XYZ file of C-alpha atoms in Angstrom:
516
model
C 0.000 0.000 0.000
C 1.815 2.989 -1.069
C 0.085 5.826 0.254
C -0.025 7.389 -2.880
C -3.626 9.618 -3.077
C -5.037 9.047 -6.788
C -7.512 11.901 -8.543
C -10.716 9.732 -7.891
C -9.393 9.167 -4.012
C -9.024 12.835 -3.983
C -12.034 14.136 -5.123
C -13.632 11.307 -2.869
C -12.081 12.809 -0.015
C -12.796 16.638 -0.802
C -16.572 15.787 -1.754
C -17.174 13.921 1.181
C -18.024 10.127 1.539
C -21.770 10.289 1.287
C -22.322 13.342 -0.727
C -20.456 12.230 -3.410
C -21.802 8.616 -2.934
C -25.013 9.227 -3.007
C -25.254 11.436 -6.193
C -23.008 9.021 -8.194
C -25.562 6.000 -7.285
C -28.448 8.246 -8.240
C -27.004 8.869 -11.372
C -25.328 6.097 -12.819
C -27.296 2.381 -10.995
C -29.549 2.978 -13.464
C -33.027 1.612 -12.799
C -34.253 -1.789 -14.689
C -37.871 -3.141 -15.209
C -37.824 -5.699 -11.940
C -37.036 -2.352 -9.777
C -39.664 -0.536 -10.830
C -42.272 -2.594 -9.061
C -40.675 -2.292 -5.698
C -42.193 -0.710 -2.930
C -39.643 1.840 -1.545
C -37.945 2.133 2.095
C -38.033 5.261 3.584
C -35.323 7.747 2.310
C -33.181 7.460 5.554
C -33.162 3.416 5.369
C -28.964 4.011 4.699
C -29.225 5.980 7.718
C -26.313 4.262 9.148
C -24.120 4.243 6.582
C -21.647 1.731 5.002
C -18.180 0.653 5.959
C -15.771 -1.993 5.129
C -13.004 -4.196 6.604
C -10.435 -7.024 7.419
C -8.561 -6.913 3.652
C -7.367 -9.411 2.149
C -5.127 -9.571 -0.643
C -8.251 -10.589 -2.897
C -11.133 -9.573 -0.397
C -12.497 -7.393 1.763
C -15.923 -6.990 3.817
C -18.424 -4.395 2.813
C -20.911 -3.655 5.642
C -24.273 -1.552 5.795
C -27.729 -1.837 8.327
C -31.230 -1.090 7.223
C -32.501 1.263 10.132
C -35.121 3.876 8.809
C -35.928 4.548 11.889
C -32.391 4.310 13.826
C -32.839 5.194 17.563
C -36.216 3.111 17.720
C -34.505 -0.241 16.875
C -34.088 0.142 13.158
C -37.846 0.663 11.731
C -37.543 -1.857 9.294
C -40.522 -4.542 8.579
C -40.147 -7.917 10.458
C -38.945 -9.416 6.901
C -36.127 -10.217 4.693
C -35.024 -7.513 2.598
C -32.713 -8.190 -0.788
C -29.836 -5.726 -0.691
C -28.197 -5.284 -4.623
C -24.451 -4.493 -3.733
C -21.617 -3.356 -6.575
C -18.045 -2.792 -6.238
C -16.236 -1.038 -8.426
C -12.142 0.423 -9.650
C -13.644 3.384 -9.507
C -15.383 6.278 -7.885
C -17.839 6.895 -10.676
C -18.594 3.247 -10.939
C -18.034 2.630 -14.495
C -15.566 0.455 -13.881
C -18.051 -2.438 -11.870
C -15.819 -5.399 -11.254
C -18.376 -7.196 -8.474
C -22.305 -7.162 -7.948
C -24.957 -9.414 -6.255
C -27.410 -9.714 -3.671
C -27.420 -9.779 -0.057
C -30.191 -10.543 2.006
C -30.618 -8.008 5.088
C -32.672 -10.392 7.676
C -34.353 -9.571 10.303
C -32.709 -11.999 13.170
C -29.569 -9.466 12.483
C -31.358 -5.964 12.740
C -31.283 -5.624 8.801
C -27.356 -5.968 8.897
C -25.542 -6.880 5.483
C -22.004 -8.776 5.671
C -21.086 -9.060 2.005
C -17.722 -11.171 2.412
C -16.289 -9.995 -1.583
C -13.321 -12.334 -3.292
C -11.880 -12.044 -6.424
C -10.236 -9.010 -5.946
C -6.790 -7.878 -6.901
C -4.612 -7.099 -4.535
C -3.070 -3.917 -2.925
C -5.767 -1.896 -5.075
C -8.434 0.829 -4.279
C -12.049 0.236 -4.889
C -15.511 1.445 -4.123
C -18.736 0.221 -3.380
C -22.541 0.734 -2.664
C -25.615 -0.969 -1.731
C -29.407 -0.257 -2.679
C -32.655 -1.685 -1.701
C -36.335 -1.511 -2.581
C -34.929 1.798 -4.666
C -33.095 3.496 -2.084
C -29.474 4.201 -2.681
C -26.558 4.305 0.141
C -23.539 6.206 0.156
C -20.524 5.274 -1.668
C -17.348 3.695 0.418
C -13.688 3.880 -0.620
C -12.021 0.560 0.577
C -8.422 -1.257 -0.498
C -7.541 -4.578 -0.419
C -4.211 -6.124 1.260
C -0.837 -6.383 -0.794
C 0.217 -9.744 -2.339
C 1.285 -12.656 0.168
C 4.536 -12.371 -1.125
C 5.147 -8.412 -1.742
C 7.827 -7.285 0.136
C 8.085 -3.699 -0.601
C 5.669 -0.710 -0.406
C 4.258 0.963 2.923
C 1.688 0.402 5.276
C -0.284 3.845 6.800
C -2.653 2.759 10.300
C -4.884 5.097 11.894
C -5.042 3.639 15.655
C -7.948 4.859 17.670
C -10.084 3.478 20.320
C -12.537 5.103 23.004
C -14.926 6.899 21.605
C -17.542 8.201 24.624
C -20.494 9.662 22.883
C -21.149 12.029 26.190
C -17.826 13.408 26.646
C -17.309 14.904 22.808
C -17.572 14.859 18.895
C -15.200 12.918 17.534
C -13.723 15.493 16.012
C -10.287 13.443 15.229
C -11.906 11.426 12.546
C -12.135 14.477 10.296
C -8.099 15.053 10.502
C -8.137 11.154 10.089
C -10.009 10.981 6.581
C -7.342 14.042 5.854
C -4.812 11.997 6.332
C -5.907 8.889 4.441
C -5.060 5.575 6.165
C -4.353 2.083 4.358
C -6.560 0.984 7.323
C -7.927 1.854 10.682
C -7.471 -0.126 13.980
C -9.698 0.097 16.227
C -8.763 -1.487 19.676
C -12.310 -0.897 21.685
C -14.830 0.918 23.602
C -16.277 1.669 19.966
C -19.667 2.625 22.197
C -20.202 3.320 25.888
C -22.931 1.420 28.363
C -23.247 4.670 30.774
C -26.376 5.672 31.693
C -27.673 9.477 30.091
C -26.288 12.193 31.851
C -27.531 15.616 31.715
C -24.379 17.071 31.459
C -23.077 15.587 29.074
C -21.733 17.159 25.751
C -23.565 14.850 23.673
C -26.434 13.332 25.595
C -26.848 9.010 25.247
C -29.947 8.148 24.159
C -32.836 5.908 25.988
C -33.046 6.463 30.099
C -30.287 3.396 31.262
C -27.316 1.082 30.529
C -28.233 -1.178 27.270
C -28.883 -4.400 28.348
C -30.692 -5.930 25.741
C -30.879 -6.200 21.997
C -32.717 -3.618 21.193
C -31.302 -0.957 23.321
C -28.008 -2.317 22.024
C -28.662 -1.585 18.599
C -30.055 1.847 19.605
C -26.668 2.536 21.402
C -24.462 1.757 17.979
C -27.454 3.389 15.673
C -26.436 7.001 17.893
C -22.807 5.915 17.602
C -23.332 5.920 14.146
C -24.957 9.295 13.297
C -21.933 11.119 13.885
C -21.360 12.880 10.709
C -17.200 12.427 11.237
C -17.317 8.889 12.061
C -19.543 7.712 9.382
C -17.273 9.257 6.442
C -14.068 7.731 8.053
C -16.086 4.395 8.155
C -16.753 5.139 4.567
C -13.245 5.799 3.460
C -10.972 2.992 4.469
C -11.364 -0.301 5.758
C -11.683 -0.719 9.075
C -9.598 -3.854 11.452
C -12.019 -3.864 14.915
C -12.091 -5.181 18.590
C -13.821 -4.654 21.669
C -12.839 -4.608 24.874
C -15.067 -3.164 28.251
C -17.566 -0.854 27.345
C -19.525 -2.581 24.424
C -20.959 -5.051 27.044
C -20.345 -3.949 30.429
C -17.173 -1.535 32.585
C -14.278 -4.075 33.915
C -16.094 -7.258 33.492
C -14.210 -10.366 32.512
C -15.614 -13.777 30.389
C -18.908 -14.379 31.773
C -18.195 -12.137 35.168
C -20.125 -8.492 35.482
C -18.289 -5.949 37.180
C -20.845 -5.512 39.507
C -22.358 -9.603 40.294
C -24.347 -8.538 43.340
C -26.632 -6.781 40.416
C -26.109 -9.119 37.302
C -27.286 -12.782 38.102
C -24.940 -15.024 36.020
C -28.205 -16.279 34.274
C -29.052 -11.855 33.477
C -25.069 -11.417 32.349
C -25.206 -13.700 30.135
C -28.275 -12.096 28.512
C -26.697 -9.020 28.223
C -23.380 -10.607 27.161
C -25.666 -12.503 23.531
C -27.695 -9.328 23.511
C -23.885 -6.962 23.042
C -22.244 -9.489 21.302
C -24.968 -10.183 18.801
C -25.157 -5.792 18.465
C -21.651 -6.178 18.012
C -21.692 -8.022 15.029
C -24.614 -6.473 13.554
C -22.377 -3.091 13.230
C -19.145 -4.138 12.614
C -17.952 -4.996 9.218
C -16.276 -8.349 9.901
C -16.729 -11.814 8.547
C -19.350 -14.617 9.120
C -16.705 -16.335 11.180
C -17.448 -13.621 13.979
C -21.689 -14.516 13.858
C -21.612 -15.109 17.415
C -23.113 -18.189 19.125
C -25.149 -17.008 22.375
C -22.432 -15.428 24.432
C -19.459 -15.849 22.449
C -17.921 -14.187 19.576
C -14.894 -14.986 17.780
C -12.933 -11.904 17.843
C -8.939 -12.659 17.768
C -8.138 -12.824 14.228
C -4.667 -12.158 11.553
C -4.207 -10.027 8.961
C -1.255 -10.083 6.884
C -0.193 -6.670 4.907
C 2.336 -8.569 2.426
C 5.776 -9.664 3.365
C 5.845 -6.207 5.642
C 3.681 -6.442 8.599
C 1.332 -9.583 10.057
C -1.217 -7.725 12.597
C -2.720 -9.808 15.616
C -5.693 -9.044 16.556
C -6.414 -10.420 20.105
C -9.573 -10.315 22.544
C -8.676 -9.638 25.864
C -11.914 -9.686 27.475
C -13.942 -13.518 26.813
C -11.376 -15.653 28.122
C -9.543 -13.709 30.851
C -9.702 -14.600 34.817
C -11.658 -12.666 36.909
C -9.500 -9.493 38.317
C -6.852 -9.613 40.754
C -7.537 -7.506 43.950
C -3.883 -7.741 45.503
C -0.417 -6.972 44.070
C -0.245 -10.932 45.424
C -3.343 -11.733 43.471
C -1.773 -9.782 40.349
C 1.500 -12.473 40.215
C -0.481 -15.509 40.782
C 0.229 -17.709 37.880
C -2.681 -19.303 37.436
C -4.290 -16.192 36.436
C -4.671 -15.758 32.398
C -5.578 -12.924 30.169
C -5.786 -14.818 26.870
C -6.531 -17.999 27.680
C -4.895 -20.932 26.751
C -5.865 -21.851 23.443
C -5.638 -17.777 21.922
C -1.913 -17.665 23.672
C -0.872 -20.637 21.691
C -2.275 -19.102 18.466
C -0.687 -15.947 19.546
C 2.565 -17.033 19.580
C 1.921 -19.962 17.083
C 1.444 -16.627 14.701
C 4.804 -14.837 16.199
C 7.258 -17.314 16.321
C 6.304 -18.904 12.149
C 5.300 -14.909 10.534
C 6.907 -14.285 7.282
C 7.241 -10.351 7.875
C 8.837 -8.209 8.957
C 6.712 -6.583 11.546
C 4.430 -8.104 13.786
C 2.125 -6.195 15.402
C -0.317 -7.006 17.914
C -3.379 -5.525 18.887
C -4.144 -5.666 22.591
C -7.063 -3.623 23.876
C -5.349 -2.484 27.312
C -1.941 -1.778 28.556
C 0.826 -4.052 27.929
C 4.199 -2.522 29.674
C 4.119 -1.347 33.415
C 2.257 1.257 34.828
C 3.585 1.791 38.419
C 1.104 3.942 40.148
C 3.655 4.287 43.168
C 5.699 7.067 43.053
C 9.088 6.344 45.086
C 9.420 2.364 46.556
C 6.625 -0.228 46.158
C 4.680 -1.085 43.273
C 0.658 -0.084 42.557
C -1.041 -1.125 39.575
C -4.241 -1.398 37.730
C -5.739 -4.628 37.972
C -7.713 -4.545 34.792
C -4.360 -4.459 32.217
C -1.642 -6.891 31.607
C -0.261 -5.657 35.089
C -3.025 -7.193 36.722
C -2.029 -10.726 34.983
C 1.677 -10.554 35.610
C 2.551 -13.767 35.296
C 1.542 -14.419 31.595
C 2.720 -10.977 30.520
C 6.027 -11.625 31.358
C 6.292 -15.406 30.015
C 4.948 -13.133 26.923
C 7.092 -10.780 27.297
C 10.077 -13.553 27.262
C 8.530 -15.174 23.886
C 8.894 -11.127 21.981
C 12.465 -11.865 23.220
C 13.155 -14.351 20.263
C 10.299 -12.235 17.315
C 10.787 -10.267 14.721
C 10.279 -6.586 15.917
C 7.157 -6.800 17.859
C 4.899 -3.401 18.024
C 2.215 -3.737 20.761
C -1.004 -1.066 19.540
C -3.310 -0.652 22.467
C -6.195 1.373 23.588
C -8.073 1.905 26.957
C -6.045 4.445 29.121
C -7.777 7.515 27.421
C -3.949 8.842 27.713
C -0.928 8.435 25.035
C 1.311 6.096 26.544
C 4.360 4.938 24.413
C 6.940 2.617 25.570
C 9.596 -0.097 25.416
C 8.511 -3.252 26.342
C 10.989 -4.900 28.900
C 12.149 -8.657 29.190
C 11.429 -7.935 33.155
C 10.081 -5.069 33.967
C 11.063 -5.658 37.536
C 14.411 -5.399 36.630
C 15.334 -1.895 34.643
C 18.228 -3.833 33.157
C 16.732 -6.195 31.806
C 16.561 -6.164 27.761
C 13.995 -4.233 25.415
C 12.190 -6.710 23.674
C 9.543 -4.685 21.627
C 7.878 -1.409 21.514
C 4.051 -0.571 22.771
C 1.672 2.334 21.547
C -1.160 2.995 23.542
C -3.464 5.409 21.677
C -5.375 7.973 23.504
C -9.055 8.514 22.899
C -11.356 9.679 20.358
C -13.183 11.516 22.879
C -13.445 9.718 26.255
C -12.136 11.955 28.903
C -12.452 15.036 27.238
C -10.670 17.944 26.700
C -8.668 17.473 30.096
C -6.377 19.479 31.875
C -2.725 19.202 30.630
C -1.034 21.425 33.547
C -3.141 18.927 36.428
C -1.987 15.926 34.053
C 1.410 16.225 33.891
C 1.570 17.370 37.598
C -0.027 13.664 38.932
C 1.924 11.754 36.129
C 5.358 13.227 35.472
C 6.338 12.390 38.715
C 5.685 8.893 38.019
C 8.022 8.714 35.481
C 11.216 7.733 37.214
C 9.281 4.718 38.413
C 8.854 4.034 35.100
C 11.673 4.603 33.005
C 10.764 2.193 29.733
C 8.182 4.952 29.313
C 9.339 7.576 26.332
C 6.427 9.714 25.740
C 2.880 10.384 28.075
C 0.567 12.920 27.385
C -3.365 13.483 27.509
C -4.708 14.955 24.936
C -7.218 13.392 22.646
C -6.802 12.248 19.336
C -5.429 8.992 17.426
C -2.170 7.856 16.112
C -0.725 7.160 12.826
C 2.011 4.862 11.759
C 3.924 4.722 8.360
C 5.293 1.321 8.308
C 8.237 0.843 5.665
C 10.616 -2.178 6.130
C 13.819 0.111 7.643
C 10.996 1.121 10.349
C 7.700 2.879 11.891
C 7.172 6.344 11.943
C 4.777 6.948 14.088
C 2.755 10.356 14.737
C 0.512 11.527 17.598
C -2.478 14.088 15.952
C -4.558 15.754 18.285
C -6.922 18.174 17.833
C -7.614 21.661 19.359
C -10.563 20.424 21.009
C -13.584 17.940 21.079
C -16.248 19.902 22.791
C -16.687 21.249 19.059
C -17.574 19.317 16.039
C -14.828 20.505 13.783
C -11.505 21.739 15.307
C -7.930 21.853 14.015
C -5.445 19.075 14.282
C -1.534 18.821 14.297
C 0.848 16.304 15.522
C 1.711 16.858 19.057
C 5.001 13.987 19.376
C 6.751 12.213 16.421
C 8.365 8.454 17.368
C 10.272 5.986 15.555
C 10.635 2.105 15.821
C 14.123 0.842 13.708
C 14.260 -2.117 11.871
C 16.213 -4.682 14.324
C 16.110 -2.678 17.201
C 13.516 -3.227 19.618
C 12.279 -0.209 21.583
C 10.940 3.250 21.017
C 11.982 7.058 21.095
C 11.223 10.380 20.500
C 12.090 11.983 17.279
């Protein structure tokens, strides 16, 4: 993926995503007889938009969800609908290289999954949908190099957190700007929290989501912003969850609060946010999940250049430590066993020349403790000690390991240490943690850095903190990442400028971090 912006991906992103889309499928799908004797949907039936995700080198997944009437559980009929889909080389469709029919049913809120092969690889394309003589937007996806290319680059977009009530996510405009191969998204795509009436942006409905329904009403809000639908509809999109799409801190089939969730009610909510999950997320049929389970960990390779992990840190994990004893007991397991042995199954036999995983919360150390002793937070790879550092050992002996997390609402970028106990101990990899789209925020820099810099000598494999929102983008080549952190001027306003606030490199060979 070269990076290289064409005309037609130019005057896609100037137009706008679904301005542009929209008048292109009104003028050119041109009606035939069988269409003329449908009944229409109502005009906002595309309400939600379309996205796409997981390339391939020949494939990629185009997504969209019938909701007419969004915020009420989706308005559509009780029925199956047929959804016409096209794909084509380019942005005025004349080029169609794909077409067929989906069928949008009614067990999955109207969602369409259209799982497209036959592609070529490395190549931009763009696609639309249309049912019952409604149109959608047009998307702008690519597909993944050639197994065996070894040259070209790689741009990411890494964001995660995204709380509705706290801000617009203004970052995704700067995003789109800056045109991404792909996006990663790394969780908390949606937040369970109640309304509050001081919010930015108020949630809709009057509690938590716990069922269907009031799940899909959650992601339909989610949705509507105007920012995140056109970076949906511009690149393909890699996704997992982690806390808040279900429920704050819980773990497998545990709530965080089980004097309030019966095991029996949890694992309601659990099919109910799994199943919403799914329904908005433009991922494969291998992720349809079955009652309260989803498969979620998944690999992508990018060519001969960079293999990206995707794991889920949430379905199989133990239930939270409560001590810094509890916190080094072995037994205790973030992955579980069977998605550690495919983890490092994947690390130890990859063919490129990055591999990067995607981990939802913290990897390195985070020593609360200023001075001697140790505090950490439970909830990340600090709280499961004993299986981060046996990991930890296995980056010892992979090819230049990049850890891209989410979670800490804060930009955390580090080396990852063979023992972290030990500051002497050898750098084994690197670890981004993205800040948020918008959760937290616009916080108070002066207050941050006057809690956290003094933490920093407790934690010297940190290179860079900070707290401003935002996302951050990486330029993998095969001498090394360049990675930038963009932040805008503000969320509490729809549109806002952005620069880069910190510029980092990883080197080919040589594990670790720093600041440019």
């Amino acid at each position: 993926m070269t990076g290289e912006v064409s005309p037609d991906r130019r005057r896609f992103l100037t137009a706008g995503a679904a301005v542009l889309g929209a008048a292109a499928s009104a003028q050119l799908w041109l009606p035939t007889t069988a269409r003329a004797a449908e009944t229409p949907l109502p005009e906002g039936v595309f309400s939600l938009g379309v996205a796409s995700g997981d390339p391939l080198p020949d494939g990629i997944v185009l997504w969209t969800r019938l909701a007419p009437d969004p915020l009420n559980g989706g308005g559509m009929p009780d029925t199956v609908v047929p959804v016409e889909w096209e794909i084509a080389e380019d942005d005025r469709f004349r080029k169609s290289v794909r077409r067929g029919v989906a069928q949008a049913r009614p067990e999955y809120g109207h969602s369409v999954h259209v799982d497209v092969r036959g592609l070529r690889p490395d190549h931009a394309y763009w696609y639309r949908f249309r049912a019952s003589g409604r149109l959608s937007p047009a998307g702008r996806t690519r597909t993944a190099p050639h197994p065996h290319s070894r040259g070209g680059s790689l741009r990411v977009a890494l964001a995660s957190c995204q709380n509705w009530q706290n801000g617009y996510f203004t970052p995704y405009a700067d995003m789109l700007a800056q045109d991404p191969d792909v996006v990663l998204f790394v969780g908390d795509y949606i937040y369970e929290s109640k309304p509050s009436a001081t919010a930015v942006r108020k949630h809709e409905g009057s509690d938590e989501p716990y069922t269907l329904v009031q799940y899909r009403n959650r992601y339909a809000q989610y949705r509507s912003d105007p920012h995140l639908a056109a970076m949906h509809a511009g690149a393909p999109w890699v996704v997992t969850f982690d806390d808040h799409e279900v429920d704050n801190d819980y773990a497998g089939q545990i709530p965080q609060d089980p004097d309030k969730q019966s095991p029996d009610a949890f694992v309601a909510r659990l099919t109910a946010a799994y199943q919403a999950y799914y329904e908005h997320m433009p991922v494969r049929a291998a992720a349809i999940p079955d009652g309260p389970h989803i498969q979620m960990y998944r690999r992508l390779d990018f060519g001969r250049l960079a293999r990206l992990n995707v794991l889920d840190t949430r379905q199989f994990r133990s239930n939270q430590a409560t001590s810094q004893a509890g916190a080094e007991d072995p037994s205790l397991t973030m992955l579980g066993a069977e998605q550690k042995e495919w983890l490092l199954d994947g690390l130890h036999h990859s063919p490129t020349r990055w591999n990067l995983i995607a981990s939802q919360i913290m990897m390195a150390e985070t020593d609360l403790q200023v001075g001697e002793g140790k505090l950490w937070y439970y909830d990340a790879w600090d709280g499961y000690q004993a299986e981060r550092n046996a990991l930890m050992g296995e980056f010892a002996s992979v090819r230049n390991p990049v850890v891209l997390t989410g979670d800490r609402h804060l930009t955390m970028v580090s080396d990852l240490k063979e023992d972290f106990a030990d500051p002497d101990s050898g750098v084994v990899g690197a670890e981004f943690v993205g800040t948020s789209i918008s959760s937290g925020g616009d916080q108070d820099q002066a207050a941050f850095h006057k809690e956290w810099d003094p933490r920093m000598a407790d934690n010297p494999h940190w290179k860079f903190i900070d707290a401003h929102r935002g996302y951050h983008l990486f330029d993998i080549r095969r001498d090394g990442i360049d990675a930038q952190v963009r932040v805008p001027e503000t969320v509490l306003s729809p549109e806002a400028a952005s620069s880069t606030l910190a510029r980092l490199r990883v080197e080919d060979g040589k594990p670790g971090v720093r600041l440019v």
